[in-house]
One Martini backbone bead per residue (centre of mass of N, CA, C, O) as a GRO file, in nm:
protein
  421
    1MET     BB    1  -1.564  -6.072   0.586
    2ALA     BB    2  -1.868  -6.124   0.514
    3GLU     BB    3  -2.165  -6.032   0.557
    4ARG     BB    4  -2.439  -6.196   0.675
    5GLY     BB    5  -2.640  -6.025   0.468
    6SER     BB    6  -2.495  -6.109   0.230
    7ARG     BB    7  -2.409  -6.220  -0.061
    8PRO     BB    8  -2.212  -6.474  -0.179
    9SER     BB    9  -2.108  -6.311  -0.445
   10GLU     BB   10  -1.983  -6.084  -0.251
   11LEU     BB   11  -1.637  -6.095  -0.266
   12ARG     BB   12  -1.546  -5.782  -0.268
   13ALA     BB   13  -1.586  -5.755   0.004
   14ARG     BB   14  -1.456  -5.682   0.298
   15PRO     BB   15  -1.312  -5.864   0.510
   16GLY     BB   16  -1.425  -5.849   0.869
   17ALA     BB   17  -1.710  -5.735   0.830
   18SER     BB   18  -1.961  -5.698   1.091
   19SER     BB   19  -2.235  -5.711   1.264
   20ALA     BB   20  -2.342  -5.712   1.582
   21SER     BB   21  -2.600  -5.881   1.560
   22SER     BB   22  -2.493  -6.117   1.381
   23GLU     BB   23  -2.264  -6.206   1.569
   24HIS     BB   24  -2.445  -6.282   1.808
   25ALA     BB   25  -2.635  -6.488   1.655
   26ALA     BB   26  -2.365  -6.676   1.550
   27THR     BB   27  -2.202  -6.801   1.784
   28SER     BB   28  -2.297  -7.101   1.797
   29ASP     BB   29  -2.247  -7.169   1.498
   30ARG     BB   30  -1.942  -7.116   1.495
   31ALA     BB   31  -1.861  -7.321   1.705
   32THR     BB   32  -1.962  -7.563   1.545
   33ALA     BB   33  -1.797  -7.514   1.288
   34ALA     BB   34  -1.516  -7.516   1.415
   35GLY     BB   35  -1.536  -7.802   1.532
   36ARG     BB   36  -1.574  -7.949   1.262
   37ALA     BB   37  -1.318  -7.845   1.120
   38LYS     BB   38  -1.111  -7.950   1.335
   39ALA     BB   39  -1.177  -8.259   1.309
   40VAL     BB   40  -1.011  -8.287   1.020
   41MET     BB   41  -0.760  -8.216   1.203
   42ALA     BB   42  -0.445  -8.312   1.277
   43PRO     BB   43  -0.170  -8.336   1.427
   44THR     BB   44   0.157  -8.217   1.434
   45GLU     BB   45   0.470  -8.339   1.305
   46GLY     BB   46   0.819  -8.271   1.374
   47THR     BB   47   1.075  -8.056   1.240
   48ALA     BB   48   1.280  -7.761   1.314
   49SER     BB   49   1.453  -7.495   1.312
   50THR     BB   50   1.655  -7.284   1.490
   51ASN     BB   51   1.540  -6.966   1.630
   52SER     BB   52   1.546  -6.637   1.694
   53TRP     BB   53   1.416  -6.378   1.858
   54LYS     BB   54   1.243  -6.074   1.801
   55ARG     BB   55   1.252  -5.779   1.962
   56ARG     BB   56   0.980  -5.573   2.070
   57THR     BB   57   0.748  -5.346   2.127
   58PRO     BB   58   0.524  -5.372   2.368
   59ARG     BB   59   0.177  -5.439   2.350
   60THR     BB   60  -0.174  -5.430   2.272
   61TRP     BB   61  -0.425  -5.663   2.161
   62ALA     BB   62  -0.738  -5.559   2.057
   63ILE     BB   63  -1.069  -5.720   2.066
   64SER     BB   64  -1.368  -5.712   1.920
   65LYS     BB   65  -1.657  -5.903   1.919
   66MET     BB   66  -1.790  -5.712   1.680
   67ASN     BB   67  -1.486  -5.696   1.566
   68SER     BB   68  -1.170  -5.770   1.381
   69THR     BB   69  -1.044  -5.509   1.464
   70ALA     BB   70  -0.757  -5.366   1.567
   71THR     BB   71  -0.623  -5.248   1.874
   72TRP     BB   72  -0.409  -5.020   2.070
   73THR     BB   73  -0.190  -5.054   2.347
   74GLY     BB   74   0.056  -5.007   2.640
   75ILE     BB   75   0.089  -5.311   2.731
   76PRO     BB   76   0.296  -5.518   2.848
   77ALA     BB   77   0.485  -5.814   2.723
   78PRO     BB   78   0.603  -6.113   2.697
   79ILE     BB   79   0.879  -6.296   2.559
   80PRO     BB   80   0.958  -6.573   2.420
   81ASP     BB   81   1.138  -6.828   2.354
   82ILE     BB   82   1.281  -7.060   2.188
   83PHE     BB   83   1.192  -7.251   1.894
   84SER     BB   84   1.295  -7.595   1.801
   85SER     BB   85   1.010  -7.704   1.697
   86GLN     BB   86   0.728  -7.785   1.532
   87GLN     BB   87   0.549  -7.838   1.780
   88GLN     BB   88   0.599  -7.565   1.919
   89VAL     BB   89   0.489  -7.386   1.696
   90ALA     BB   90   0.207  -7.508   1.682
   91ALA     BB   91   0.136  -7.456   1.980
   92ARG     BB   92   0.166  -7.144   1.969
   93VAL     BB   93  -0.043  -7.088   1.754
   94GLY     BB   94  -0.280  -7.218   1.909
   95ASP     BB   95  -0.259  -7.034   2.158
   96ILE     BB   96  -0.305  -6.764   2.019
   97HIS     BB   97  -0.578  -6.830   1.901
   98GLN     BB   98  -0.727  -6.900   2.168
   99ARG     BB   99  -0.686  -6.621   2.302
  100LEU     BB  100  -0.843  -6.463   2.079
  101VAL     BB  101  -1.114  -6.613   2.122
  102SER     BB  102  -1.143  -6.566   2.459
  103ARG     BB  103  -1.068  -6.259   2.417
  104VAL     BB  104  -1.092  -5.914   2.403
  105THR     BB  105  -0.791  -5.882   2.523
  106ALA     BB  106  -0.460  -5.879   2.382
  107ASP     BB  107  -0.145  -5.868   2.386
  108MET     BB  108   0.112  -5.759   2.176
  109GLY     BB  109   0.291  -6.010   2.209
  110LEU     BB  110   0.133  -6.194   2.020
  111GLU     BB  111   0.201  -6.050   1.756
  112THR     BB  112   0.505  -6.062   1.782
  113ASP     BB  113   0.527  -6.368   1.795
  114PHE     BB  114   0.382  -6.435   1.530
  115LEU     BB  115   0.570  -6.281   1.335
  116SER     BB  116   0.824  -6.435   1.410
  117LEU     BB  117   0.721  -6.708   1.323
  118ALA     BB  118   0.656  -6.633   1.024
  119GLU     BB  119   0.956  -6.556   0.951
  120GLU     BB  120   1.094  -6.837   1.054
  121HIS     BB  121   0.808  -7.037   1.004
  122PRO     BB  122   0.605  -7.030   0.753
  123ALA     BB  123   0.504  -7.319   0.692
  124ASN     BB  124   0.425  -7.393   0.982
  125VAL     BB  125   0.224  -7.165   1.028
  126VAL     BB  126   0.031  -7.226   0.804
  127MET     BB  127  -0.042  -7.518   0.893
  128SER     BB  128  -0.126  -7.450   1.187
  129LEU     BB  129  -0.355  -7.244   1.120
  130LEU     BB  130  -0.518  -7.438   0.940
  131ARG     BB  131  -0.561  -7.646   1.168
  132CYS     BB  132  -0.694  -7.457   1.403
  133ALA     BB  133  -0.839  -7.265   1.146
  134PRO     BB  134  -0.987  -7.369   0.866
  135SER     BB  135  -1.245  -7.154   0.855
  136CYS     BB  136  -1.157  -6.873   0.934
  137ASP     BB  137  -1.189  -6.709   1.183
  138ARG     BB  138  -1.168  -6.422   1.353
  139ALA     BB  139  -0.886  -6.478   1.472
  140ALA     BB  140  -0.751  -6.567   1.206
  141VAL     BB  141  -0.792  -6.306   1.053
  142LEU     BB  142  -0.608  -6.140   1.241
  143MET     BB  143  -0.351  -6.305   1.188
  144TRP     BB  144  -0.337  -6.262   0.881
  145ARG     BB  145  -0.334  -5.953   0.896
  146SER     BB  146  -0.066  -5.924   1.054
  147ILE     BB  147   0.118  -6.032   0.830
  148GLY     BB  148   0.062  -5.785   0.633
  149MET     BB  149   0.257  -5.590   0.821
  150SER     BB  150   0.492  -5.792   0.710
  151ARG     BB  151   0.703  -5.827   0.457
  152PRO     BB  152   0.870  -6.081   0.530
  153ALA     BB  153   0.623  -6.259   0.590
  154VAL     BB  154   0.476  -6.240   0.321
  155GLN     BB  155   0.711  -6.352   0.134
  156LYS     BB  156   0.674  -6.645   0.285
  157VAL     BB  157   0.363  -6.715   0.317
  158LEU     BB  158   0.235  -6.702   0.035
  159PRO     BB  159   0.389  -6.940  -0.100
  160ALA     BB  160   0.284  -7.147   0.107
  161LEU     BB  161  -0.013  -7.131   0.027
  162PHE     BB  162   0.023  -7.216  -0.266
  163SER     BB  163   0.153  -7.496  -0.204
  164VAL     BB  164  -0.094  -7.630  -0.078
  165ILE     BB  165  -0.265  -7.618  -0.341
  166GLU     BB  166  -0.028  -7.741  -0.539
  167ASP     BB  167   0.101  -7.993  -0.409
  168ARG     BB  168   0.382  -7.990  -0.280
  169PRO     BB  169   0.623  -8.202  -0.155
  170LEU     BB  170   0.752  -8.015   0.065
  171TYR     BB  171   0.466  -8.029   0.249
  172SER     BB  172   0.440  -8.331   0.349
  173MET     BB  173   0.584  -8.299   0.635
  174PHE     BB  174   0.312  -8.145   0.761
  175PHE     BB  175   0.167  -8.410   0.748
  176TYR     BB  176  -0.060  -8.620   0.892
  177SER     BB  177  -0.183  -8.903   0.960
  178GLY     BB  178  -0.509  -8.858   0.802
  179ASP     BB  179  -0.493  -8.631   0.633
  180ASN     BB  180  -0.663  -8.391   0.426
  181GLU     BB  181  -0.544  -8.216   0.161
  182ALA     BB  182  -0.808  -8.093   0.046
  183VAL     BB  183  -0.874  -7.929   0.300
  184PHE     BB  184  -0.626  -7.751   0.305
  185ALA     BB  185  -0.665  -7.628   0.022
  186LEU     BB  186  -0.942  -7.499   0.087
  187ALA     BB  187  -0.850  -7.333   0.330
  188ALA     BB  188  -0.640  -7.166   0.167
  189THR     BB  189  -0.851  -7.037  -0.022
  190VAL     BB  190  -1.002  -6.879   0.192
  191VAL     BB  191  -0.761  -6.710   0.277
  192LEU     BB  192  -0.705  -6.577   0.001
  193TRP     BB  193  -0.974  -6.432  -0.010
  194LYS     BB  194  -0.935  -6.264   0.239
  195ILE     BB  195  -0.651  -6.121   0.177
  196ALA     BB  196  -0.735  -5.990  -0.102
  197HIS     BB  197  -0.914  -5.762   0.086
  198MET     BB  198  -0.664  -5.660   0.232
  199PRO     BB  199  -0.473  -5.383   0.260
  200GLU     BB  200  -0.211  -5.526   0.376
  201TRP     BB  201  -0.208  -5.723   0.094
  202HIS     BB  202  -0.215  -5.574  -0.179
  203ASP     BB  203   0.077  -5.572  -0.293
  204ALA     BB  204   0.114  -5.882  -0.283
  205VAL     BB  205  -0.119  -5.959  -0.470
  206VAL     BB  206  -0.012  -5.815  -0.719
  207LEU     BB  207   0.271  -5.947  -0.731
  208HIS     BB  208   0.113  -6.255  -0.698
  209SER     BB  209  -0.121  -6.290  -0.917
  210ALA     BB  210  -0.037  -6.538  -1.082
  211GLN     BB  211  -0.031  -6.748  -0.850
  212LEU     BB  212  -0.319  -6.691  -0.752
  213PHE     BB  213  -0.467  -6.768  -1.008
  214VAL     BB  214  -0.367  -7.061  -1.030
  215ALA     BB  215  -0.469  -7.157  -0.755
  216LEU     BB  216  -0.771  -7.101  -0.812
  217LEU     BB  217  -0.792  -7.273  -1.068
  218PHE     BB  218  -0.719  -7.541  -0.931
  219GLN     BB  219  -0.972  -7.536  -0.746
  220VAL     BB  220  -1.177  -7.557  -0.965
  221PHE     BB  221  -1.087  -7.832  -1.066
  222SER     BB  222  -1.085  -8.004  -0.797
  223THR     BB  223  -1.392  -7.922  -0.697
  224THR     BB  224  -1.539  -8.060  -0.952
  225GLU     BB  225  -1.497  -8.301  -0.843
  226GLN     BB  226  -1.541  -8.550  -0.648
  227ILE     BB  227  -1.640  -8.512  -0.315
  228PRO     BB  228  -1.563  -8.584  -0.020
  229GLU     BB  229  -1.713  -8.598   0.282
  230GLU     BB  230  -1.499  -8.440   0.443
  231VAL     BB  231  -1.512  -8.188   0.259
  232GLU     BB  232  -1.812  -8.129   0.294
  233ASP     BB  233  -1.800  -8.078   0.598
  234PHE     BB  234  -1.606  -7.842   0.583
  235TRP     BB  235  -1.777  -7.659   0.395
  236ARG     BB  236  -2.013  -7.621   0.589
  237ALA     BB  237  -1.847  -7.461   0.793
  238CYS     BB  238  -1.781  -7.227   0.600
  239GLN     BB  239  -2.068  -7.140   0.545
  240GLU     BB  240  -2.137  -7.064   0.840
  241GLU     BB  241  -1.903  -6.851   0.868
  242HIS     BB  242  -1.940  -6.690   0.549
  243ARG     BB  243  -2.162  -6.732   0.340
  244LEU     BB  244  -2.127  -6.943   0.113
  245PRO     BB  245  -2.141  -7.134  -0.127
  246THR     BB  246  -2.243  -7.465  -0.171
  247LYS     BB  247  -1.998  -7.475  -0.371
  248PRO     BB  248  -1.655  -7.468  -0.404
  249ASN     BB  249  -1.635  -7.403  -0.712
  250ARG     BB  250  -1.801  -7.142  -0.699
  251PHE     BB  251  -1.614  -6.996  -0.511
  252ALA     BB  252  -1.360  -7.009  -0.692
  253VAL     BB  253  -1.481  -6.852  -0.928
  254GLN     BB  254  -1.545  -6.592  -0.766
  255ALA     BB  255  -1.248  -6.543  -0.690
  256VAL     BB  256  -1.146  -6.501  -0.975
  257LYS     BB  257  -1.329  -6.261  -1.044
  258ALA     BB  258  -1.230  -6.076  -0.814
  259LEU     BB  259  -0.936  -6.062  -0.906
  260LEU     BB  260  -0.986  -5.943  -1.190
  261CYS     BB  261  -1.111  -5.684  -1.083
  262GLN     BB  262  -0.859  -5.585  -0.925
  263LEU     BB  263  -0.688  -5.593  -1.217
  264GLY     BB  264  -0.891  -5.449  -1.441
  265PHE     BB  265  -1.117  -5.684  -1.575
  266GLU     BB  266  -1.426  -5.611  -1.557
  267ASN     BB  267  -1.528  -5.562  -1.854
  268LYS     BB  268  -1.470  -5.863  -1.954
  269LEU     BB  269  -1.679  -6.021  -1.779
  270VAL     BB  270  -1.926  -5.973  -1.957
  271ALA     BB  271  -1.830  -6.141  -2.199
  272LEU     BB  272  -1.803  -6.406  -2.036
  273GLU     BB  273  -2.098  -6.427  -1.956
  274CYS     BB  274  -2.214  -6.443  -2.247
  275LYS     BB  275  -2.030  -6.718  -2.294
  276GLN     BB  276  -2.052  -6.902  -2.035
  277VAL     BB  277  -1.781  -6.961  -1.881
  278TRP     BB  278  -1.851  -7.016  -1.580
  279ASP     BB  279  -2.048  -7.251  -1.620
  280THR     BB  280  -1.847  -7.427  -1.785
  281LEU     BB  281  -1.630  -7.442  -1.550
  282LEU     BB  282  -1.829  -7.633  -1.360
  283CYS     BB  283  -1.759  -7.854  -1.578
  284ALA     BB  284  -1.550  -8.115  -1.639
  285ASP     BB  285  -1.617  -8.161  -1.957
  286THR     BB  286  -1.577  -7.816  -2.018
  287GLN     BB  287  -1.318  -7.673  -1.904
  288HIS     BB  288  -1.126  -7.657  -2.155
  289TYR     BB  289  -1.304  -7.453  -2.302
  290ALA     BB  290  -1.325  -7.226  -2.089
  291VAL     BB  291  -1.016  -7.163  -2.052
  292GLY     BB  292  -0.970  -7.081  -2.342
  293LEU     BB  293  -1.153  -6.831  -2.338
  294LEU     BB  294  -1.023  -6.693  -2.096
  295ALA     BB  295  -0.734  -6.668  -2.213
  296ARG     BB  296  -0.803  -6.496  -2.463
  297GLU     BB  297  -0.915  -6.253  -2.307
  298MET     BB  298  -0.663  -6.202  -2.130
  299ARG     BB  299  -0.457  -6.157  -2.363
  300CYS     BB  300  -0.592  -5.880  -2.445
  301GLY     BB  301  -0.597  -5.733  -2.133
  302LEU     BB  302  -0.340  -5.921  -1.973
  303ALA     BB  303  -0.046  -5.973  -2.088
  304PRO     BB  304   0.162  -5.954  -1.853
  305LEU     BB  305   0.017  -6.161  -1.674
  306CYS     BB  306   0.015  -6.403  -1.876
  307SER     BB  307   0.321  -6.454  -1.877
  308ARG     BB  308   0.331  -6.530  -1.570
  309ILE     BB  309   0.125  -6.755  -1.576
  310ALA     BB  310   0.264  -6.938  -1.784
  311LEU     BB  311   0.527  -6.979  -1.624
  312HIS     BB  312   0.401  -7.101  -1.367
  313LEU     BB  313   0.244  -7.332  -1.497
  314LEU     BB  314   0.489  -7.466  -1.627
  315SER     BB  315   0.645  -7.523  -1.359
  316LEU     BB  316   0.425  -7.729  -1.263
  317LEU     BB  317   0.392  -7.927  -1.515
  318ILE     BB  318   0.695  -8.023  -1.535
  319ARG     BB  319   0.681  -8.180  -1.248
  320LYS     BB  320   0.358  -8.234  -1.279
  321GLN     BB  321   0.064  -8.440  -1.314
  322PRO     BB  322  -0.238  -8.360  -1.292
  323ARG     BB  323  -0.561  -8.459  -1.296
  324TRP     BB  324  -0.617  -8.166  -1.452
  325HIS     BB  325  -0.450  -8.152  -1.729
  326LEU     BB  326  -0.637  -8.057  -1.960
  327PRO     BB  327  -0.715  -7.765  -1.863
  328ALA     BB  328  -0.423  -7.676  -1.816
  329LEU     BB  329  -0.334  -7.715  -2.111
  330ALA     BB  330  -0.539  -7.523  -2.241
  331PHE     BB  331  -0.430  -7.267  -2.105
  332LEU     BB  332  -0.134  -7.286  -2.199
  333VAL     BB  333  -0.172  -7.287  -2.509
  334GLU     BB  334  -0.296  -6.992  -2.515
  335LEU     BB  335  -0.002  -6.878  -2.372
  336LEU     BB  336   0.257  -6.940  -2.542
  337GLU     BB  337   0.298  -6.652  -2.680
  338CYS     BB  338   0.387  -6.522  -2.391
  339LEU     BB  339   0.645  -6.667  -2.422
  340ASP     BB  340   0.989  -6.734  -2.409
  341LEU     BB  341   1.089  -6.979  -2.627
  342SER     BB  342   1.403  -6.959  -2.610
  343LYS     BB  343   1.379  -7.050  -2.293
  344HIS     BB  344   1.079  -7.233  -2.271
  345GLY     BB  345   1.026  -7.435  -2.511
  346HIS     BB  346   1.123  -7.715  -2.408
  347SER     BB  347   0.923  -7.733  -2.174
  348ALA     BB  348   0.666  -7.700  -2.342
  349LEU     BB  349   0.710  -7.948  -2.523
  350SER     BB  350   0.705  -8.156  -2.296
  351VAL     BB  351   0.410  -8.099  -2.207
  352VAL     BB  352   0.253  -8.118  -2.479
  353SER     BB  353   0.398  -8.424  -2.554
  354ARG     BB  354   0.354  -8.630  -2.312
  355HIS     BB  355   0.089  -8.804  -2.455
  356LEU     BB  356   0.246  -8.916  -2.683
  357PRO     BB  357   0.038  -9.105  -2.783
  358SER     BB  358  -0.319  -9.045  -2.816
  359GLU     BB  359  -0.683  -9.117  -2.737
  360CYS     BB  360  -0.755  -8.807  -2.713
  361ARG     BB  361  -0.904  -8.568  -2.893
  362ASP     BB  362  -0.874  -8.312  -2.721
  363ARG     BB  363  -0.571  -8.346  -2.675
  364LEU     BB  364  -0.486  -8.344  -2.972
  365ARG     BB  365  -0.575  -8.058  -3.033
  366LEU     BB  366  -0.390  -7.921  -2.828
  367GLU     BB  367  -0.123  -8.036  -2.935
  368LEU     BB  368  -0.146  -7.914  -3.213
  369ARG     BB  369  -0.158  -7.616  -3.128
  370GLY     BB  370   0.110  -7.619  -2.973
  371LEU     BB  371   0.296  -7.710  -3.213
  372VAL     BB  372   0.242  -7.470  -3.393
  373VAL     BB  373   0.379  -7.264  -3.209
  374LEU     BB  374   0.657  -7.412  -3.152
  375SER     BB  375   0.750  -7.438  -3.462
  376LYS     BB  376   0.835  -7.117  -3.475
  377GLU     BB  377   1.083  -7.204  -3.312
  378PRO     BB  378   1.405  -7.253  -3.403
  379SER     BB  379   1.515  -7.421  -3.147
  380LEU     BB  380   1.277  -7.661  -3.209
  381LEU     BB  381   1.322  -7.806  -3.486
  382PRO     BB  382   1.473  -8.074  -3.399
  383GLU     BB  383   1.206  -8.178  -3.221
  384CYS     BB  384   0.925  -8.154  -3.368
  385PRO     BB  385   0.901  -8.387  -3.583
  386LYS     BB  386   0.863  -8.624  -3.382
  387GLN     BB  387   0.602  -8.512  -3.254
  388LEU     BB  388   0.439  -8.494  -3.518
  389LEU     BB  389   0.439  -8.793  -3.580
  390LEU     BB  390   0.288  -8.883  -3.326
  391LEU     BB  391   0.036  -8.717  -3.392
  392GLN     BB  392  -0.029  -8.856  -3.661
  393LEU     BB  393  -0.064  -9.138  -3.542
  394SER     BB  394  -0.291  -9.069  -3.349
  395SER     BB  395  -0.498  -8.965  -3.561
  396ALA     BB  396  -0.506  -9.231  -3.721
  397SER     BB  397  -0.614  -9.411  -3.483
  398GLN     BB  398  -0.894  -9.235  -3.477
  399HIS     BB  399  -1.027  -9.164  -3.752
  400SER     BB  400  -1.013  -8.839  -3.786
  401LEU     BB  401  -1.115  -8.611  -4.012
  402VAL     BB  402  -1.082  -8.344  -3.863
  403LEU     BB  403  -0.786  -8.383  -3.770
  404HIS     BB  404  -0.669  -8.427  -4.050
  405THR     BB  405  -0.747  -8.152  -4.160
  406GLU     BB  406  -0.582  -7.986  -3.960
  407TRP     BB  407  -0.313  -8.111  -4.031
  408ARG     BB  408  -0.308  -8.030  -4.339
  409ASN     BB  409  -0.342  -7.719  -4.292
  410THR     BB  410  -0.069  -7.699  -4.130
  411TRP     BB  411   0.080  -7.963  -4.295
  412PRO     BB  412   0.100  -8.002  -4.641
  413VAL     BB  413   0.347  -8.151  -4.593
  414SER     BB  414   0.563  -8.371  -4.536
  415THR     BB  415   0.745  -8.531  -4.332
  416PRO     BB  416   1.036  -8.481  -4.226
  417ALA     BB  417   1.334  -8.580  -4.245
  418GLY     BB  418   1.397  -8.796  -3.963
  419ALA     BB  419   1.132  -8.843  -3.792
  420ALA     BB  420   1.155  -9.161  -3.757
  421GLY     BB  421   1.407  -9.138  -3.550
   0.00000   0.00000   0.00000
């Protein structure tokens, strides 16, 4: 958690540290913010598989009200019995969170219980903790930090957080009627920003940096759209809790920049600032231009990461067409050369040509650039001519001299025989 006196843009500061005086002064504000944030989350219903608890050495989990850093003592604590349903898991997560909020010292059994839950029911724990502490208060920060101490829990919880943002159908079972999924996605983004700066999560963040980058980029796209009132109310609660930017898309952009800095891309950020990439990324009408510039710069300085980003983005786009398909396609097209097209070319061709014939000039340009790259892969030669013909028909219907010129410069010869079939 950033210090209360720090600037909102200082996202690289380690979350969780705050001054004693500022924490005391903000107590009533935080309570109000937490109450408002919780109001947008409804109870969870459903079922989950039965799993046995792993018993560990009980200790005590002590929490200073002036700092969210945990200290340990040797007071024993009881271990709960088996939890056989989703409701029981959610109730236990809420109980642990509430006890951490209301007490200065909580026994180590709480942490043991929570880690066991996270390892056995990762998706349920993620959704339950987002539900009971959507603005990621001090107690929630401690709970997320404790997950970082368990490698098995991290490997299961982190993909679950990504999935909430990426809106995967698998997680629809955890939503209750009336839930606002955009609120959950934004709450998960705040959590990702928090844990990205926790030493306990460092190795996992680096390992899953491609998925983390795509998740943050998706949030830039989605929060740039018109935001419902419920989401605005939730974001105001987050602002009060963490002193974040006034707009969630600006927060998401700053989180992307902070991640790139952690990955050693800090020098390139200056060039991106000069090209006004970040400001352009905040406008829905120009996002596809901005992500194209961003992808080209990253391809020069972070090639291994770009190949993993391209593969993960392709895996998402092949299953579902998001509302922000145009900027996502723009980023993918710039990274096609980072993919092994002999393995993934057919999937890439399916995504690139999905909207052919198209009436959108910007989309046609991207599809043209994508087909130029894909046509160089020998295994795609039997499929490309038909897609190229559709693109030619689309450009003709637009009467676009510029697009026709690009087409002729790329393919000066006539359409291959058999394309009309």
